[in-house]
PDB file of C-alpha atoms in Angstrom:
ATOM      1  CA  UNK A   1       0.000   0.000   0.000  1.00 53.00           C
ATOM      2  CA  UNK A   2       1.488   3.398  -0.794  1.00 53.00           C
ATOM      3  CA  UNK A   3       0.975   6.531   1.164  1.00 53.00           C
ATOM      4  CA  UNK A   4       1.317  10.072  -1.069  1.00 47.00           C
ATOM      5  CA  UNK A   5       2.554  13.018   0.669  1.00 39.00           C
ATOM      6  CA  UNK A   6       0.327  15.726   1.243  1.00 36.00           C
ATOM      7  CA  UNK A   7       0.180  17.689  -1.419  1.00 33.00           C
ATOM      8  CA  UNK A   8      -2.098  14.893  -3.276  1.00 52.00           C
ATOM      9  CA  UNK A   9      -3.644  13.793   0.055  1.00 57.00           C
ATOM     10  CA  UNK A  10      -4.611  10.331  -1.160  1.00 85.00           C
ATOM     11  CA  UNK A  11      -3.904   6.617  -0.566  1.00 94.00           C
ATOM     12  CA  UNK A  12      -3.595   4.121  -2.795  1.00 95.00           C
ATOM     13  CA  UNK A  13      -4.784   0.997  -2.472  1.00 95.00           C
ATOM     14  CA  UNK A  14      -4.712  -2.357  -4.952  1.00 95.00           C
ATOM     15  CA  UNK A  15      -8.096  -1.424  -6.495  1.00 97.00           C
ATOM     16  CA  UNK A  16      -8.593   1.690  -5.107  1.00 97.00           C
ATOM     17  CA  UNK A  17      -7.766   5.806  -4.769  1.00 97.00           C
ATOM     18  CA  UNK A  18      -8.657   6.952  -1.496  1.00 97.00           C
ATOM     19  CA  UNK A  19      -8.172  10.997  -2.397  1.00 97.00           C
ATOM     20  CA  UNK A  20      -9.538  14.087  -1.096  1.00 96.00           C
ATOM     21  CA  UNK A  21     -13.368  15.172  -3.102  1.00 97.00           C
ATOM     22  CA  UNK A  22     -12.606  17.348  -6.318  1.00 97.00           C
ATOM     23  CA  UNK A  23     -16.222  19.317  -7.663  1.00 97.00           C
ATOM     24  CA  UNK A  24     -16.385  17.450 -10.666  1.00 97.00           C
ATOM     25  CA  UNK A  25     -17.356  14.216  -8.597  1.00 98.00           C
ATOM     26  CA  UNK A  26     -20.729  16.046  -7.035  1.00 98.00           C
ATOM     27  CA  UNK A  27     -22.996  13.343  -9.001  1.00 98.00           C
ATOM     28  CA  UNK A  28     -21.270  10.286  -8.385  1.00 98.00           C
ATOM     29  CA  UNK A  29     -21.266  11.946  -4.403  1.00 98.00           C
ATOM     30  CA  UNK A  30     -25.092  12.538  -4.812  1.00 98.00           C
ATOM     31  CA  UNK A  31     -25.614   8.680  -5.740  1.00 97.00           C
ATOM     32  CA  UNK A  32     -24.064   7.745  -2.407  1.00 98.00           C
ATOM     33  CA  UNK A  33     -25.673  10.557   0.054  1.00 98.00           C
ATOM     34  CA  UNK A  34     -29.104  10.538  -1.430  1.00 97.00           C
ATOM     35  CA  UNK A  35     -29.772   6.288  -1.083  1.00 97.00           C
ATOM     36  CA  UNK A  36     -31.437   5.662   2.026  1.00 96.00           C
ATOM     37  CA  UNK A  37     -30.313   1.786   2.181  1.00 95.00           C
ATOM     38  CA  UNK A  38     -26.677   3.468   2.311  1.00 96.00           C
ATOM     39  CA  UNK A  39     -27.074   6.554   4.618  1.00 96.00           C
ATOM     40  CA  UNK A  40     -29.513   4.996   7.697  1.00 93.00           C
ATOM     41  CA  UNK A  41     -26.885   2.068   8.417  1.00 92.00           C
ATOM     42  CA  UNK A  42     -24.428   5.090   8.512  1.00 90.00           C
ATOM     43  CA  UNK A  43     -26.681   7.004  11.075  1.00 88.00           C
ATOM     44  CA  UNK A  44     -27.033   9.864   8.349  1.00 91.00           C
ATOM     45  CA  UNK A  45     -30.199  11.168   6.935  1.00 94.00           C
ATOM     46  CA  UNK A  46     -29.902  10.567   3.263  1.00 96.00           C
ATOM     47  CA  UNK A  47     -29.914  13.662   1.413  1.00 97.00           C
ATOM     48  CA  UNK A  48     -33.588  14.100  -0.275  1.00 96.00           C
ATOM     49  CA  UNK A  49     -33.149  17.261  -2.135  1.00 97.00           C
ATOM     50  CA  UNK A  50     -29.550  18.104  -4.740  1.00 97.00           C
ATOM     51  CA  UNK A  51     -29.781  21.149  -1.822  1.00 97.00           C
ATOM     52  CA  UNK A  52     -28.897  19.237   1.018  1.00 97.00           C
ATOM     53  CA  UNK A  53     -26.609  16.899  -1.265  1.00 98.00           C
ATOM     54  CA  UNK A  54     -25.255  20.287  -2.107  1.00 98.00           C
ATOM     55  CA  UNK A  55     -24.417  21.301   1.483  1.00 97.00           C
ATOM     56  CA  UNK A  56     -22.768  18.332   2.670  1.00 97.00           C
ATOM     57  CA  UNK A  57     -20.665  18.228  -0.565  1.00 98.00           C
ATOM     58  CA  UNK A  58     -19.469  21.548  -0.332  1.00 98.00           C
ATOM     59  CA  UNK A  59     -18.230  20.335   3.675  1.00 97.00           C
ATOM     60  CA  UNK A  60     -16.617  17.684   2.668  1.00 97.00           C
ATOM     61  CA  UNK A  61     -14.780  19.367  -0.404  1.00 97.00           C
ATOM     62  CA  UNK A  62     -13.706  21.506   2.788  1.00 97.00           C
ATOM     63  CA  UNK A  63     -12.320  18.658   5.169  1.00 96.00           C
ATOM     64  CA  UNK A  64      -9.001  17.521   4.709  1.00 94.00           C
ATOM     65  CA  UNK A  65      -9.763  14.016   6.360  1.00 96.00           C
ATOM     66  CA  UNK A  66     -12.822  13.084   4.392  1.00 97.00           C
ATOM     67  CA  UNK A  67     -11.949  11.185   1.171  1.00 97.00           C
ATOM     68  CA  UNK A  68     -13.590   9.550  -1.749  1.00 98.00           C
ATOM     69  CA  UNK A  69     -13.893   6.086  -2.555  1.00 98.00           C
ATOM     70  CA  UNK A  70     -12.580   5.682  -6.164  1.00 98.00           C
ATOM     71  CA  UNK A  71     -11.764   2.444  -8.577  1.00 98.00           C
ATOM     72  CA  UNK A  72      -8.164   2.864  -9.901  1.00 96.00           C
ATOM     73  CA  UNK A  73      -9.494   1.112 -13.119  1.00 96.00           C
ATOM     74  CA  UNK A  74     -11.606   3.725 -14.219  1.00 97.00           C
ATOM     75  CA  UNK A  75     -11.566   6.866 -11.665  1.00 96.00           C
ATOM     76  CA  UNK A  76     -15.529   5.661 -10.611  1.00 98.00           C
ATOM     77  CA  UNK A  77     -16.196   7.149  -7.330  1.00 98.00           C
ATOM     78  CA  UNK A  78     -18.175   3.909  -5.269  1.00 98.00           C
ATOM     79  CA  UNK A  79     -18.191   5.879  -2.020  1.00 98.00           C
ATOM     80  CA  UNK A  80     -16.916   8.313   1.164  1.00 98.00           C
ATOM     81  CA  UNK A  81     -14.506   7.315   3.875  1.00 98.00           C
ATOM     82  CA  UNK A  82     -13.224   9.621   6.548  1.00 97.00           C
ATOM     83  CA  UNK A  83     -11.388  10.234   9.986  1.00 98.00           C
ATOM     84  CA  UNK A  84     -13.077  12.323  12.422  1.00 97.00           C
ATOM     85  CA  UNK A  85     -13.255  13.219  16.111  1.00 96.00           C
ATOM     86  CA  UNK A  86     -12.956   9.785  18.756  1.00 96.00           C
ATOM     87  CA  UNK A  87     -15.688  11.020  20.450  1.00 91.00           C
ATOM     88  CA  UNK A  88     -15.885   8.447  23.233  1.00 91.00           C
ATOM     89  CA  UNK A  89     -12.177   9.495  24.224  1.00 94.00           C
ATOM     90  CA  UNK A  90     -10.797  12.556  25.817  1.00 94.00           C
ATOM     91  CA  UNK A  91      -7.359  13.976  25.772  1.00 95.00           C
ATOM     92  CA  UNK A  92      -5.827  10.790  24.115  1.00 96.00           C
ATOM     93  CA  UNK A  93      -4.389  10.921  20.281  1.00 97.00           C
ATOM     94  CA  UNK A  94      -6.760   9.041  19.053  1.00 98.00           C
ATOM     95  CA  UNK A  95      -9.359   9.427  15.438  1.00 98.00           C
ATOM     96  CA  UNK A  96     -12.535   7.561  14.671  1.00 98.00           C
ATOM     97  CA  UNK A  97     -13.515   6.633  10.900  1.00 98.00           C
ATOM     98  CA  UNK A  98     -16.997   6.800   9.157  1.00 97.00           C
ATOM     99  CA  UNK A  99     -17.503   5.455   6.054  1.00 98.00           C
ATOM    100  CA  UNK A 100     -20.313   4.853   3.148  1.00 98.00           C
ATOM    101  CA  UNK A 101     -19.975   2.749  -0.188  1.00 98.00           C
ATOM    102  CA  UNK A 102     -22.251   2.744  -2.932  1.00 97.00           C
ATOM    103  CA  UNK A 103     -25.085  -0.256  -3.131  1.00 96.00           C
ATOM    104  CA  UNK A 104     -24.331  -1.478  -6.360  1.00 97.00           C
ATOM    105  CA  UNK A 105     -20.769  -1.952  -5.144  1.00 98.00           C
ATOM    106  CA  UNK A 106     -21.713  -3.692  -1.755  1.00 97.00           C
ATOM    107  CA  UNK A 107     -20.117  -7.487  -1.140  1.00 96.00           C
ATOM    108  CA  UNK A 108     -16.892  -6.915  -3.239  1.00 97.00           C
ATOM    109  CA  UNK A 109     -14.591  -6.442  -0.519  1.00 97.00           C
ATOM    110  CA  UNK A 110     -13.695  -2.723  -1.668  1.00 98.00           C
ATOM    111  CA  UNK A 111     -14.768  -1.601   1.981  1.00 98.00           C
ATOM    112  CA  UNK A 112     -12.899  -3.911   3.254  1.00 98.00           C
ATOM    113  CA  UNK A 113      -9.354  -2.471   1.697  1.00 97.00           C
ATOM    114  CA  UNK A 114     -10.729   1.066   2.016  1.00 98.00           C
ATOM    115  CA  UNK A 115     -10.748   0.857   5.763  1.00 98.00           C
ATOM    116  CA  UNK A 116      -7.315  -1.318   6.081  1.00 97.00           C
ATOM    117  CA  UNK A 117      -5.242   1.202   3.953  1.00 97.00           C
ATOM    118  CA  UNK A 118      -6.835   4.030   6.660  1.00 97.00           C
ATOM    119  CA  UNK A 119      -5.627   1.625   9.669  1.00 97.00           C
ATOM    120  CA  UNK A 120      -1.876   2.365   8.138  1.00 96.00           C
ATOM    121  CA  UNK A 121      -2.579   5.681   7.171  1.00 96.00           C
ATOM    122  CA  UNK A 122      -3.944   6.103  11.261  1.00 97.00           C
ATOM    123  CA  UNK A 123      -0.663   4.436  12.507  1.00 97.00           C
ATOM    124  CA  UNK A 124       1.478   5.153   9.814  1.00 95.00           C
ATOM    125  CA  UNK A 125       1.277   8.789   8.939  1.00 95.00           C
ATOM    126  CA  UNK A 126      -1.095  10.291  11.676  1.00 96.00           C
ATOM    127  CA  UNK A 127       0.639   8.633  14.284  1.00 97.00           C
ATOM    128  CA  UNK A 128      -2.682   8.109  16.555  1.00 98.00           C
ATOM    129  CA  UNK A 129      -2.576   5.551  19.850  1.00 98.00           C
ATOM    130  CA  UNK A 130      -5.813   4.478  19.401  1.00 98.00           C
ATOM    131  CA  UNK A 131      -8.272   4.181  15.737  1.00 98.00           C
ATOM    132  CA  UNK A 132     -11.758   3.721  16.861  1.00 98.00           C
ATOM    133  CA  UNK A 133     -14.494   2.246  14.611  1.00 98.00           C
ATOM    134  CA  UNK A 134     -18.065   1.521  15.519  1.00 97.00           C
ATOM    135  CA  UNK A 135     -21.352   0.387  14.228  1.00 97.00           C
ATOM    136  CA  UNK A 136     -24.995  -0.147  14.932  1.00 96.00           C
ATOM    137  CA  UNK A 137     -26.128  -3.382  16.345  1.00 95.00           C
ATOM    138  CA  UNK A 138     -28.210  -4.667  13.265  1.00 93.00           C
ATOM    139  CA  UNK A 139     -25.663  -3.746  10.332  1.00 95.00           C
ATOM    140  CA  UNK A 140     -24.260  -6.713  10.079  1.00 95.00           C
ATOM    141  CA  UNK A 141     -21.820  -5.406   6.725  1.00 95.00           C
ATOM    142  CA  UNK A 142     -20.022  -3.271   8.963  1.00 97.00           C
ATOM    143  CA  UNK A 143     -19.192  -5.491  11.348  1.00 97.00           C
ATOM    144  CA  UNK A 144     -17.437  -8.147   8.958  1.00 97.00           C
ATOM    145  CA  UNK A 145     -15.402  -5.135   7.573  1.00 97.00           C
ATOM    146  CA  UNK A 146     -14.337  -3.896  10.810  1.00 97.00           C
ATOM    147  CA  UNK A 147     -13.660  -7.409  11.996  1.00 96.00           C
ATOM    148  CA  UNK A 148     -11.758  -8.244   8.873  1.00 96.00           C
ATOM    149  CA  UNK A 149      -9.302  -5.305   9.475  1.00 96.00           C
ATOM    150  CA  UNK A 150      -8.657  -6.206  12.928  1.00 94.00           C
ATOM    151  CA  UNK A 151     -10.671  -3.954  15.481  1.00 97.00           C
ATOM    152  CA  UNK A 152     -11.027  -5.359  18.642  1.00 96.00           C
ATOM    153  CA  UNK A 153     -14.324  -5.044  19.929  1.00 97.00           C
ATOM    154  CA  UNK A 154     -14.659  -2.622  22.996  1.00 97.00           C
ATOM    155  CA  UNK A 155     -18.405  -3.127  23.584  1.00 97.00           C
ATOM    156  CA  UNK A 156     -22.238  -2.577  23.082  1.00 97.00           C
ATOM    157  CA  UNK A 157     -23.486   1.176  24.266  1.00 96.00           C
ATOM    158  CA  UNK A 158     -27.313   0.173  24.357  1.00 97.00           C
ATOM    159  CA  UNK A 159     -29.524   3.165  23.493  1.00 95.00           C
ATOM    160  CA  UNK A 160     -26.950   4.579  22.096  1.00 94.00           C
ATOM    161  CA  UNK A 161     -27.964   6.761  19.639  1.00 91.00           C
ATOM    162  CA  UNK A 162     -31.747   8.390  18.175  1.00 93.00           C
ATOM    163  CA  UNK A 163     -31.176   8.034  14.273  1.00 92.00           C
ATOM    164  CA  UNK A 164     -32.827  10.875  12.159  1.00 91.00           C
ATOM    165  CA  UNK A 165     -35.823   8.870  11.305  1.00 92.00           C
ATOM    166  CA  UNK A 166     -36.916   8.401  14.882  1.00 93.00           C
ATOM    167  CA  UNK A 167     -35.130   4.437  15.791  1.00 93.00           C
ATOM    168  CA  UNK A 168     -32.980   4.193  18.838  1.00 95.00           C
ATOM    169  CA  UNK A 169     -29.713   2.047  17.940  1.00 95.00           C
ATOM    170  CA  UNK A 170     -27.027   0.281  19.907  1.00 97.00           C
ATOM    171  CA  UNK A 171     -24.041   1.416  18.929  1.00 96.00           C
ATOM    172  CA  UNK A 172     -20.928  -1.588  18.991  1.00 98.00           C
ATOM    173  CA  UNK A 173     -17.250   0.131  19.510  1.00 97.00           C
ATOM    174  CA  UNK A 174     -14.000  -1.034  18.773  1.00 98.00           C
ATOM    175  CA  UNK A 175     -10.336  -0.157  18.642  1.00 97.00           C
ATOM    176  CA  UNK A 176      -7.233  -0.873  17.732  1.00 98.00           C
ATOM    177  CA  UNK A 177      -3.928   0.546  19.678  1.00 97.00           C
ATOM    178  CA  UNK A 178      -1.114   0.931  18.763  1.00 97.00           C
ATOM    179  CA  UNK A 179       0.679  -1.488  20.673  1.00 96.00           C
ATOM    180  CA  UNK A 180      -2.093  -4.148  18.752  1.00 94.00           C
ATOM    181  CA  UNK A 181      -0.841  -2.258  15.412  1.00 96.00           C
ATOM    182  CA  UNK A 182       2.848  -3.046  15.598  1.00 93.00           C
ATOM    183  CA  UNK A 183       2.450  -6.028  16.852  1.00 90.00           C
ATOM    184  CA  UNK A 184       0.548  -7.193  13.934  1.00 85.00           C
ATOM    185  CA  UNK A 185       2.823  -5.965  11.815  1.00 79.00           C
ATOM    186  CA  UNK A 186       5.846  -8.037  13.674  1.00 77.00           C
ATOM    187  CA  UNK A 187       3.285 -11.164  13.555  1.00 71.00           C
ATOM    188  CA  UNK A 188       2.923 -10.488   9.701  1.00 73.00           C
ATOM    189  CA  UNK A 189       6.531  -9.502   8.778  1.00 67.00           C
ATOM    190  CA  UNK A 190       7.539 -13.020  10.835  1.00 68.00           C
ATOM    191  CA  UNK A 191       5.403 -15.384   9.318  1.00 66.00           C
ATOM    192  CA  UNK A 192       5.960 -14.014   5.210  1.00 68.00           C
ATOM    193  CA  UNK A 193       9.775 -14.403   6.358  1.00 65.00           C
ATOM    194  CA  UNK A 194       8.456 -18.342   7.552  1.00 65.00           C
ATOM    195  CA  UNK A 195       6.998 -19.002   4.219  1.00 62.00           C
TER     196      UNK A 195
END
């Protein structure tokens, strides 16, 4: 996996361009926001109106830790991944990472290597102790990705959360620490040098 520098902002992936939202991809960001099936397991009310598409664009066009989801093979952006605030910790260097992908793209594993290549980029170039990752108790999808990439889960906050359209979700938490990081990298480096 390859890290750029900052000036391009983006991380590159085997199938995939994690890079920072450029205007021309406001449609292809409109297909993700505006599909309910996408933006409830999220927690986010899906955008009904190119308005509100257009307000949440023009934020994330804004935030240098929000990226875009986007096949190498043909510069198609599938969907949104981004650090923000660890909210359940307080003075500790720690992030937190949302993400979304695109329905028609669901079950291909591209969320999957999204969210590793931002575990490295957590440990790797923004040096955080702790990456924390959650999900609500019925979507199932997340928690295989999150699993796959090796979050360790924290626990269940019941009642966690009201979601937009009224239902009150239990929110699951994990981590990972940095400790967990390296040493997975030791475990990995040890056993290609085995085989």
């Amino acid at each position: 996996m390859k890290l750029f520098g900052r000036l391009r902002g983006g991380i590159e992936t085997q199938r995939l361009l994690l890079r920072r939202w450029e205007h021309k991809d406001f449609q292809a960001y409109v297909m993700i926001v505006s599909d309910p099936e996408v933006m409830a397991p999220a927690g986010c009310q899906p955008a009904d109106t190119l308005d509100a598409a257009a307000a949440l664009f023009a934020r994330d066009l804004r935030n240098d830790l929000c990226y875009a989801i986007v096949l190498r093979e043909n510069d198609e952006v599938i969907g949104r991944i981004k650090f923000q605030s660890d909210l359940r910790r307080f003075h500790v260097n720690s992030l937190s990472i949302g993400y979304e992908l695109r329905r028609d793209k669901w079950g291909r594993g591209y969320m999957t290597e999204a969210l590793a290549a931002m575990v490295t980029c957590a440990f790797e170039k923004k040096k955080v102790d702790v990456l924390a990752v959650s999900h609500y108790s019925d979507n199932e999808r997340s928690r295989r990705v999150i699993e796959k990439c090796g979050f360790r889960l924290e626990g269940v906050v019941p009642w966690a959360c009201k979601r937009f359209d009224g239902k009150i979700c239990d929110d699951v938490c994990y981590s990972i620490l940095r400790e967990d990081y390296i040493n997975g990298l030791e475990a990995n480096s040890q056993a290609q040098a085995l085989s």
